[in-house]
Tab-separated table of C-alpha atoms (C1' of nucleotides) in Angstrom:
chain	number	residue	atom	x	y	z
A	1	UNK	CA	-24.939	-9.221	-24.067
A	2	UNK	CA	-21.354	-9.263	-23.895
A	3	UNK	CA	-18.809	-11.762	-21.069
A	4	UNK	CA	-18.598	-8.751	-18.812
A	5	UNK	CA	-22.388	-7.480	-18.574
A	6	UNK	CA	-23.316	-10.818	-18.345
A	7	UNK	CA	-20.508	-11.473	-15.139
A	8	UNK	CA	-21.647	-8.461	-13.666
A	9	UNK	CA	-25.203	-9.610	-13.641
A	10	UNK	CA	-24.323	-12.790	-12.249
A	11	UNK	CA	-22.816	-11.222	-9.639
A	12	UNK	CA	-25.944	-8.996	-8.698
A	13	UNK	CA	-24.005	-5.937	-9.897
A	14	UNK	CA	-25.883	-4.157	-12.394
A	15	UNK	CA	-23.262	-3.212	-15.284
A	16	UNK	CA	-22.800	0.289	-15.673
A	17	UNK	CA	-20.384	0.965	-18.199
A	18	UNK	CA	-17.923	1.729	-16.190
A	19	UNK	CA	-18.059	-1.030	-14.421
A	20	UNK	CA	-18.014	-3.045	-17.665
A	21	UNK	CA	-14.920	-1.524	-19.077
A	22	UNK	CA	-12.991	-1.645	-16.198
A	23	UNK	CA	-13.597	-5.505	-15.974
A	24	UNK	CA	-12.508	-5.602	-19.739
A	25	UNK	CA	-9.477	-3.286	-19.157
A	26	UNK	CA	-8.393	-6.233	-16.899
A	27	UNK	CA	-9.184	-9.127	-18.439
A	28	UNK	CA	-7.541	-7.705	-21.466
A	29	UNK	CA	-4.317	-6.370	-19.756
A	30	UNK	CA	-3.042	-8.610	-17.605
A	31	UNK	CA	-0.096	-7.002	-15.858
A	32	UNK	CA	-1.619	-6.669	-12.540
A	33	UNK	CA	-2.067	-2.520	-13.244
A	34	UNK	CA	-2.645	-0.131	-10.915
A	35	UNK	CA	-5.727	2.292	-11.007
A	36	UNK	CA	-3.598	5.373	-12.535
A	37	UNK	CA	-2.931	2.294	-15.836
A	38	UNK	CA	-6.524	1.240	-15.626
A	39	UNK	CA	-7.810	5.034	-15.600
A	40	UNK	CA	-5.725	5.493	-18.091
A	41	UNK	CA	-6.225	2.830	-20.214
A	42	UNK	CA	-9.661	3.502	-20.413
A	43	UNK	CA	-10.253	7.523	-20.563
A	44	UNK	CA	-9.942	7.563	-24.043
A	45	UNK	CA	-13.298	5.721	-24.128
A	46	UNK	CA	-14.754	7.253	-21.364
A	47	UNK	CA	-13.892	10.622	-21.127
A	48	UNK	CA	-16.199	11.319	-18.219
A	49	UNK	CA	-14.419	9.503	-16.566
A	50	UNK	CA	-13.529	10.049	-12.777
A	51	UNK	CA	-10.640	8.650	-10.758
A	52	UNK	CA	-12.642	7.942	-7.831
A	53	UNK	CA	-15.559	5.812	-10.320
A	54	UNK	CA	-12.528	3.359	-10.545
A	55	UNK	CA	-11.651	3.188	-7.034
A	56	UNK	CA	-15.206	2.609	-6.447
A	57	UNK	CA	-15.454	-0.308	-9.353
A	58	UNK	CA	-12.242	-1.885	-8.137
A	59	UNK	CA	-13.788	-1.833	-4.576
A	60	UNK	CA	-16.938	-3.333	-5.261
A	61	UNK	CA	-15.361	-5.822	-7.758
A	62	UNK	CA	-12.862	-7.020	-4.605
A	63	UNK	CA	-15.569	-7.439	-2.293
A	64	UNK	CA	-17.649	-9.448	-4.969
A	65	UNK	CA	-14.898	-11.700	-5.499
A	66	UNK	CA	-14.231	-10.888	-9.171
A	67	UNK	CA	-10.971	-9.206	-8.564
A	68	UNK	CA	-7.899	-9.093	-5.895
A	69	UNK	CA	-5.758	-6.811	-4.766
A	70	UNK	CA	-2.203	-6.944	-4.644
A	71	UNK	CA	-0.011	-4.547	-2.097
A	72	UNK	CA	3.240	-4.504	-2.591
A	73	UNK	CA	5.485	-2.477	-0.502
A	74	UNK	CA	5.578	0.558	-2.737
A	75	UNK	CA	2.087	2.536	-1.717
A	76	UNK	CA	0.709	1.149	-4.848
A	77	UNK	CA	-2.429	-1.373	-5.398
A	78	UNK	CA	-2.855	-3.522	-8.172
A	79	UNK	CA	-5.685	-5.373	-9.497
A	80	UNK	CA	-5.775	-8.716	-11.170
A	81	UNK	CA	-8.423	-10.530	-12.994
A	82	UNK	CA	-9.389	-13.843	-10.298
A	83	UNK	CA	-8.594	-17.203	-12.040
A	84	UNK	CA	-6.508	-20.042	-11.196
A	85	UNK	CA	-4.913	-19.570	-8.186
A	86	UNK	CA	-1.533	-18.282	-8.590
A	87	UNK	CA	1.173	-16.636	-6.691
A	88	UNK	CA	2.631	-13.554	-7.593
A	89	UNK	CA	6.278	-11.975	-7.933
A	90	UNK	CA	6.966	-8.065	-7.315
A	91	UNK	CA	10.019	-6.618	-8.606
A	92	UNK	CA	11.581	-4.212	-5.987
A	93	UNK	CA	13.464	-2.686	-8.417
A	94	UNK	CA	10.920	-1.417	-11.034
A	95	UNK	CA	7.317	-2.386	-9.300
A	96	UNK	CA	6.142	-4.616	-12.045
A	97	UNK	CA	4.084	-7.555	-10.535
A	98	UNK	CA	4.155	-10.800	-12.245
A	99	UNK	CA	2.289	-13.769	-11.884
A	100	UNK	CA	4.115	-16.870	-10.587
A	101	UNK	CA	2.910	-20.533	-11.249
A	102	UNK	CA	4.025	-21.542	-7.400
A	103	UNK	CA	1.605	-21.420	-5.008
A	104	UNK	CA	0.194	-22.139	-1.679
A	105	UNK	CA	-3.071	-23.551	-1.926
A	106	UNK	CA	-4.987	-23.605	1.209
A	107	UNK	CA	-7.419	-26.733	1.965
A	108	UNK	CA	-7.445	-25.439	5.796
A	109	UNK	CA	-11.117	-23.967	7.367
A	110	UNK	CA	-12.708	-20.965	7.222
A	111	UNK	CA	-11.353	-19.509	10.071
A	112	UNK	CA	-7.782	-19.267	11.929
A	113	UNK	CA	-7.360	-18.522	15.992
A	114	UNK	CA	-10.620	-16.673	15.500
A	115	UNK	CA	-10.268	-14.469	12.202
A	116	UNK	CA	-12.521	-15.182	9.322
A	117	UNK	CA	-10.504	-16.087	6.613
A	118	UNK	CA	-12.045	-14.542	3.416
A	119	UNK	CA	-9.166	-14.488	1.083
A	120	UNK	CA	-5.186	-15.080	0.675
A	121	UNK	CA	-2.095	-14.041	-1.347
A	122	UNK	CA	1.492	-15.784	-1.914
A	123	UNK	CA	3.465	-12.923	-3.123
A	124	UNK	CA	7.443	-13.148	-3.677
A	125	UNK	CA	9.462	-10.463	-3.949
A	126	UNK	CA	13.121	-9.969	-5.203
A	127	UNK	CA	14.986	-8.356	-8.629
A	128	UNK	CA	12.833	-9.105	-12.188
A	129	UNK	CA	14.103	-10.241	-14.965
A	130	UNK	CA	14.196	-7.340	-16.757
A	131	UNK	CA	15.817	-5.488	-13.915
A	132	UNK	CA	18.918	-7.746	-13.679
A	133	UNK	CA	19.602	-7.433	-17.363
A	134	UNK	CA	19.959	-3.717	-16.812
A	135	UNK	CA	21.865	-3.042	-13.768
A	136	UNK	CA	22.882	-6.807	-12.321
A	137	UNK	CA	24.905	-4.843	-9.882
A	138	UNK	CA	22.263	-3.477	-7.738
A	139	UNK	CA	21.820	-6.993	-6.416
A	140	UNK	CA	20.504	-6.102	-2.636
B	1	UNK	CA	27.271	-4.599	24.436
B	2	UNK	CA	24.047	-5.272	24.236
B	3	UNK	CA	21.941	-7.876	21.985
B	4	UNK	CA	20.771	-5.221	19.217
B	5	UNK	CA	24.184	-3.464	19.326
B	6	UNK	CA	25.470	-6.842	18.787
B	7	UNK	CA	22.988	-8.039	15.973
B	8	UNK	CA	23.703	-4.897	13.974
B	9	UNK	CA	27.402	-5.237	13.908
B	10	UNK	CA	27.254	-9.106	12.727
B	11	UNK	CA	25.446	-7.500	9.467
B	12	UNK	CA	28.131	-5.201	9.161
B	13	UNK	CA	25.846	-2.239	10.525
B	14	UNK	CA	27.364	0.196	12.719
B	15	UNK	CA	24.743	0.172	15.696
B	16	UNK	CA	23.334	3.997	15.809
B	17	UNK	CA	21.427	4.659	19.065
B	18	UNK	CA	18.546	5.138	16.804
B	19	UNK	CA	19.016	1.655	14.967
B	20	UNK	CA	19.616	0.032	17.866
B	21	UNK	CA	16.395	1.352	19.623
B	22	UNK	CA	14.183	0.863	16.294
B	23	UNK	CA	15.214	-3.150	16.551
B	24	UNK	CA	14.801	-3.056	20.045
B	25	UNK	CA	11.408	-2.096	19.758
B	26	UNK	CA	10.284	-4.268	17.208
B	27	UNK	CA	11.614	-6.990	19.286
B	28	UNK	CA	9.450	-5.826	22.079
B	29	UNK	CA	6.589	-5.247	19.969
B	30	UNK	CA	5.056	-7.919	18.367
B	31	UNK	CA	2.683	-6.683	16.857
B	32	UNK	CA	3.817	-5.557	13.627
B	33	UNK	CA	4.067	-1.867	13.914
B	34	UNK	CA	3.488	0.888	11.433
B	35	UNK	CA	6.291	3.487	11.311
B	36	UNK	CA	4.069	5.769	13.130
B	37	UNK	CA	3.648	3.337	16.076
B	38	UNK	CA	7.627	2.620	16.100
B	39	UNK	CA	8.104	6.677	16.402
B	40	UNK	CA	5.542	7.110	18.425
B	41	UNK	CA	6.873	4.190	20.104
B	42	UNK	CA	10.568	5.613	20.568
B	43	UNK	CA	10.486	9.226	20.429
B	44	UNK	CA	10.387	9.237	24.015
B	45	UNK	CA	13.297	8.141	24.730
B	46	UNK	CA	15.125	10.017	21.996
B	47	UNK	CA	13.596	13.033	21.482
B	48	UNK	CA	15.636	14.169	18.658
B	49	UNK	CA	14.268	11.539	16.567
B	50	UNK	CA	13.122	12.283	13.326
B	51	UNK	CA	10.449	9.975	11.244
B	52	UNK	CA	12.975	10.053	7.850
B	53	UNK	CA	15.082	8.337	10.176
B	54	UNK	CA	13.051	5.675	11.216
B	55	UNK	CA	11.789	5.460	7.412
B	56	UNK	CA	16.049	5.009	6.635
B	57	UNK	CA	16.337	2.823	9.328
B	58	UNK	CA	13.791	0.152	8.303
B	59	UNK	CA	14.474	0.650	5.124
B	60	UNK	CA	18.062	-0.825	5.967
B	61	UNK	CA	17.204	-3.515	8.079
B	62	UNK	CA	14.786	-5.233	5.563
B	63	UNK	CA	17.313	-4.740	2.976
B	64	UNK	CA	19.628	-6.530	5.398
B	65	UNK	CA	17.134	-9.146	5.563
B	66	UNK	CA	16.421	-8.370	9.828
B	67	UNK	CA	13.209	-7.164	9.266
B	68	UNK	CA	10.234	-7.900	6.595
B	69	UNK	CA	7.854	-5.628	5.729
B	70	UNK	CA	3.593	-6.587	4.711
B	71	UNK	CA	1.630	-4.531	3.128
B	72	UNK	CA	-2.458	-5.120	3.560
B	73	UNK	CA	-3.722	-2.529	1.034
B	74	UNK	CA	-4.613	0.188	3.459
B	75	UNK	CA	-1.821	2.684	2.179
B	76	UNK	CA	0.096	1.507	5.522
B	77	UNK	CA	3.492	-0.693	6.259
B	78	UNK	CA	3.866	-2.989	8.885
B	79	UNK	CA	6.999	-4.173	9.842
B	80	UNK	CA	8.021	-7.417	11.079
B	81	UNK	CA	10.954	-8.997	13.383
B	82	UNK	CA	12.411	-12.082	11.074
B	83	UNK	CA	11.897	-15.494	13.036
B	84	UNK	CA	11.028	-18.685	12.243
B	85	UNK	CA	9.065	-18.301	8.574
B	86	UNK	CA	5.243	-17.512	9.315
B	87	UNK	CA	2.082	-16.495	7.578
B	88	UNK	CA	0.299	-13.223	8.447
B	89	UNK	CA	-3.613	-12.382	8.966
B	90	UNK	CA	-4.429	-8.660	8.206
B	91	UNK	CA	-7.975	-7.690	9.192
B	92	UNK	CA	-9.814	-5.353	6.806
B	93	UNK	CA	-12.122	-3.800	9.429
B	94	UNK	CA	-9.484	-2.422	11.878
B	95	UNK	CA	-5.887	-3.052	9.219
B	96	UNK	CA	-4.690	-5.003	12.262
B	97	UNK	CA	-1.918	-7.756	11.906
B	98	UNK	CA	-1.769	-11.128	13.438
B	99	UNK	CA	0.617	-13.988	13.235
B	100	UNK	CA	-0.732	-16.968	11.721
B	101	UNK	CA	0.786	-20.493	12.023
B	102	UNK	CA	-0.454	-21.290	8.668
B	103	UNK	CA	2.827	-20.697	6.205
B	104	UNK	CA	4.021	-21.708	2.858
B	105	UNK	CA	7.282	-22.983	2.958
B	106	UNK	CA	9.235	-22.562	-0.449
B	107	UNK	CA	11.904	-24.730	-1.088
B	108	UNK	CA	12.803	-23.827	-4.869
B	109	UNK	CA	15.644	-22.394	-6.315
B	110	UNK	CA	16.262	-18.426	-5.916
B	111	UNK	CA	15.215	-17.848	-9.110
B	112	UNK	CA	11.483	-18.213	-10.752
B	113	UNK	CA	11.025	-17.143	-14.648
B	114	UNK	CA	14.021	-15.746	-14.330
B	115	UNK	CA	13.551	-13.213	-11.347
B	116	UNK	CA	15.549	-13.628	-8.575
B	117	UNK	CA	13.493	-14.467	-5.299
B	118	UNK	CA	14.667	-12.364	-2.195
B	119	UNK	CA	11.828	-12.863	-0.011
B	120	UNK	CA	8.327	-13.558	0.080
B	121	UNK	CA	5.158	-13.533	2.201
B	122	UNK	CA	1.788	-15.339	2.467
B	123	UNK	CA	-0.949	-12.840	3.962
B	124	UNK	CA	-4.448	-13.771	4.873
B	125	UNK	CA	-7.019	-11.537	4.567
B	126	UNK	CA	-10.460	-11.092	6.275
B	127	UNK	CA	-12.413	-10.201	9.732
B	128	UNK	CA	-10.120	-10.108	13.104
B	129	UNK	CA	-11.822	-12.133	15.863
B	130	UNK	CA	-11.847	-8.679	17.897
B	131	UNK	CA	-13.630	-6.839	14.952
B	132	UNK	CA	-16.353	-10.099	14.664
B	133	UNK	CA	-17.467	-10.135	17.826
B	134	UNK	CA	-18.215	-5.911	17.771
B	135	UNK	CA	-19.994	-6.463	14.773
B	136	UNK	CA	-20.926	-9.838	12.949
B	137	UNK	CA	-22.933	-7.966	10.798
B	138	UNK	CA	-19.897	-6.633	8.366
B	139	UNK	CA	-19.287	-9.859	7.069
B	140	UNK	CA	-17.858	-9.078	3.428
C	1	DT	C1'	-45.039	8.722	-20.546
C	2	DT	C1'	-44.019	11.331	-16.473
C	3	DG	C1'	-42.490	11.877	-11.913
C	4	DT	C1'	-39.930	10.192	-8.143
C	5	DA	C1'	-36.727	7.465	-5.549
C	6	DT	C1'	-32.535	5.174	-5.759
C	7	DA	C1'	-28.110	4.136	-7.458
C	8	DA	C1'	-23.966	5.460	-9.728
C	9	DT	C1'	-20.741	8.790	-11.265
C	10	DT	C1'	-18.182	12.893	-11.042
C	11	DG	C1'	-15.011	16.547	-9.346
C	12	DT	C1'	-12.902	18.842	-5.792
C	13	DA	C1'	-10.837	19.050	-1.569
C	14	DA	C1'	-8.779	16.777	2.349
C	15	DT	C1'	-5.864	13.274	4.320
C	16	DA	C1'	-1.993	10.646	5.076
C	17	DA	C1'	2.043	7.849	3.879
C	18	DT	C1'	6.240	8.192	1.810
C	19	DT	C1'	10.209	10.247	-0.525
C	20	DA	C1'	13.609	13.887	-1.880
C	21	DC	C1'	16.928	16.648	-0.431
C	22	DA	C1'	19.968	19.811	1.769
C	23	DA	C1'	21.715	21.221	6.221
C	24	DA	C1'	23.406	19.819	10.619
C	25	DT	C1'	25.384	16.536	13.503
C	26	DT	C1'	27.895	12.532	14.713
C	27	DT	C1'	31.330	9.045	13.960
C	28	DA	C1'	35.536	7.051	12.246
C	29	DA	C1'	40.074	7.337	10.165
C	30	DC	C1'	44.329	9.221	9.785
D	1	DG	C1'	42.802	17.166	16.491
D	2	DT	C1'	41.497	17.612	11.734
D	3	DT	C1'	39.220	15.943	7.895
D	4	DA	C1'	36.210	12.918	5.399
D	5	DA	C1'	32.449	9.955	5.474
D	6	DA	C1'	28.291	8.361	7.426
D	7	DT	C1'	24.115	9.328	9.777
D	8	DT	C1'	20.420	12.037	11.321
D	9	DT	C1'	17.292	15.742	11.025
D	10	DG	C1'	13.569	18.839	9.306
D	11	DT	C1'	11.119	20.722	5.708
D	12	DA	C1'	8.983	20.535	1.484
D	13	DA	C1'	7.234	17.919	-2.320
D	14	DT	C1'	4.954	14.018	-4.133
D	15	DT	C1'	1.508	10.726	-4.597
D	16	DA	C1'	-2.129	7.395	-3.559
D	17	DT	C1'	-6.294	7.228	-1.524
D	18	DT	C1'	-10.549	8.739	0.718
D	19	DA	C1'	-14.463	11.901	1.951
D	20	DC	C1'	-18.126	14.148	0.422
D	21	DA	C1'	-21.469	16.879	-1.887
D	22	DA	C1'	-23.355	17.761	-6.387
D	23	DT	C1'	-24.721	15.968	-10.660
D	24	DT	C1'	-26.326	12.488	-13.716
D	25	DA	C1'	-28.348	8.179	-14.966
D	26	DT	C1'	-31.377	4.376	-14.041
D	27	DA	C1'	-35.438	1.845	-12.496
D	28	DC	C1'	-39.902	1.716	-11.268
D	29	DA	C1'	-44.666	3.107	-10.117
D	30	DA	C1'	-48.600	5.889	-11.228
DNA sequence: TTGTATAATTGTAATAATTACAAATTTAAC
DNA sequence: GTTAAATTTGTAATTATTACAATTATACAA
């Protein structure tokens, strides 16, 4: 049984293969992808494949905990693989997310003024790398 | 001249009506609006108004570093008033906002791996108080 | 094994936020 | 006051996501 069935079942999930490939597809790429790279990425091997199967997957995978979410401010999710916490970086220029090593790590309760606290994210945002070697003009 | 009017001009933004009233009502409004709640908001009182504008004009006062925007992952902007630095709580029942004491102050450099750091946020995710008292029962 | 209930996947259509863009209007400069 | 530049407006296009019903696969009992 490989890592991913076996997570899955952990996880009371019962591991379709979609569900198992799309865990693979992000352990394996770890860019932070959105769904259109993860449906993508995966097609080839699948080509059943819906859309909407991995918007369902990445759903239940977030509310199991195995994944998170990342929103940055371009109408775009993307998905990484849960490890060590870690903060992440968005590049306004080009959307790439990447992860940071800085971090807030939260030792506080369960719950603030009333809200349930289930999860959190540090995210930074500002030019990449990559971005500033092409066009260090466009320095906003 | 009033204290928007004023605000823009010190950023070296020539104070539109429809700038002036888009600060004015985030100012007024806590609560950090969506674009269609600011339109909705203002429209009002300047009929005219189109929603590209108010998409142009917050797109302009985040870039001039007067308003921030956080994105939950429900497809939807909210858009924030710059104060002292603060965390924020979205609920994923009702996409609701909050202010949260709570914050991660960073006191590195601007850059990180070689990115340069504009900005950054720390959002909480999880149940609102309003939205766990309705029902307890939806406790993800 | 066979039938049946349940769960998961699929595909299409609908929704909704955002962006592109060109025309119209306003503002500022000379 | 005329002209150029900046801003606003409205419409159309784009794109991510969700809703939903139909199909397919899985699990389980007889």
């Amino acid at each position: 049984m490989d890592k991913y069935t076996e997570l899955l079942k952990n996880k009371n999930i019962s591991p379709s293969i979609q569900r198992v490939k799309v865990l693979q597809y992000l352990d394996n790429n770890r860019v932070h992808p959105t769904v259109e790279q993860i449906y993508s990425g995966i097609k080839g091997q699948l080509p059943t494949l819906s859309k909407t199967t991995v918007y369902n997957v990445l759903q239940l995978l977030e509310e199991k905990k195995i994944i998170k979410s990342i929103s940055g401010s371009d109408g775009r999710e993307h998905y990484d693989f849960c490890r060590l916490p870690h903060g992440h970086f968005k590049c306004t220029e080009c959307g790439d997310v990447y992860d940071v090593e800085e971090n807030f790590v939260y030792q506080g309760s369960q719950m603030i003024d009333g809200h349930k606290i289930n999860d959190y994210n540090l995210l930074f945002k500002g030019i990449c790398r990559n971005c500033l070697k092409k066009g260090g003009e466009n320095d906003k």
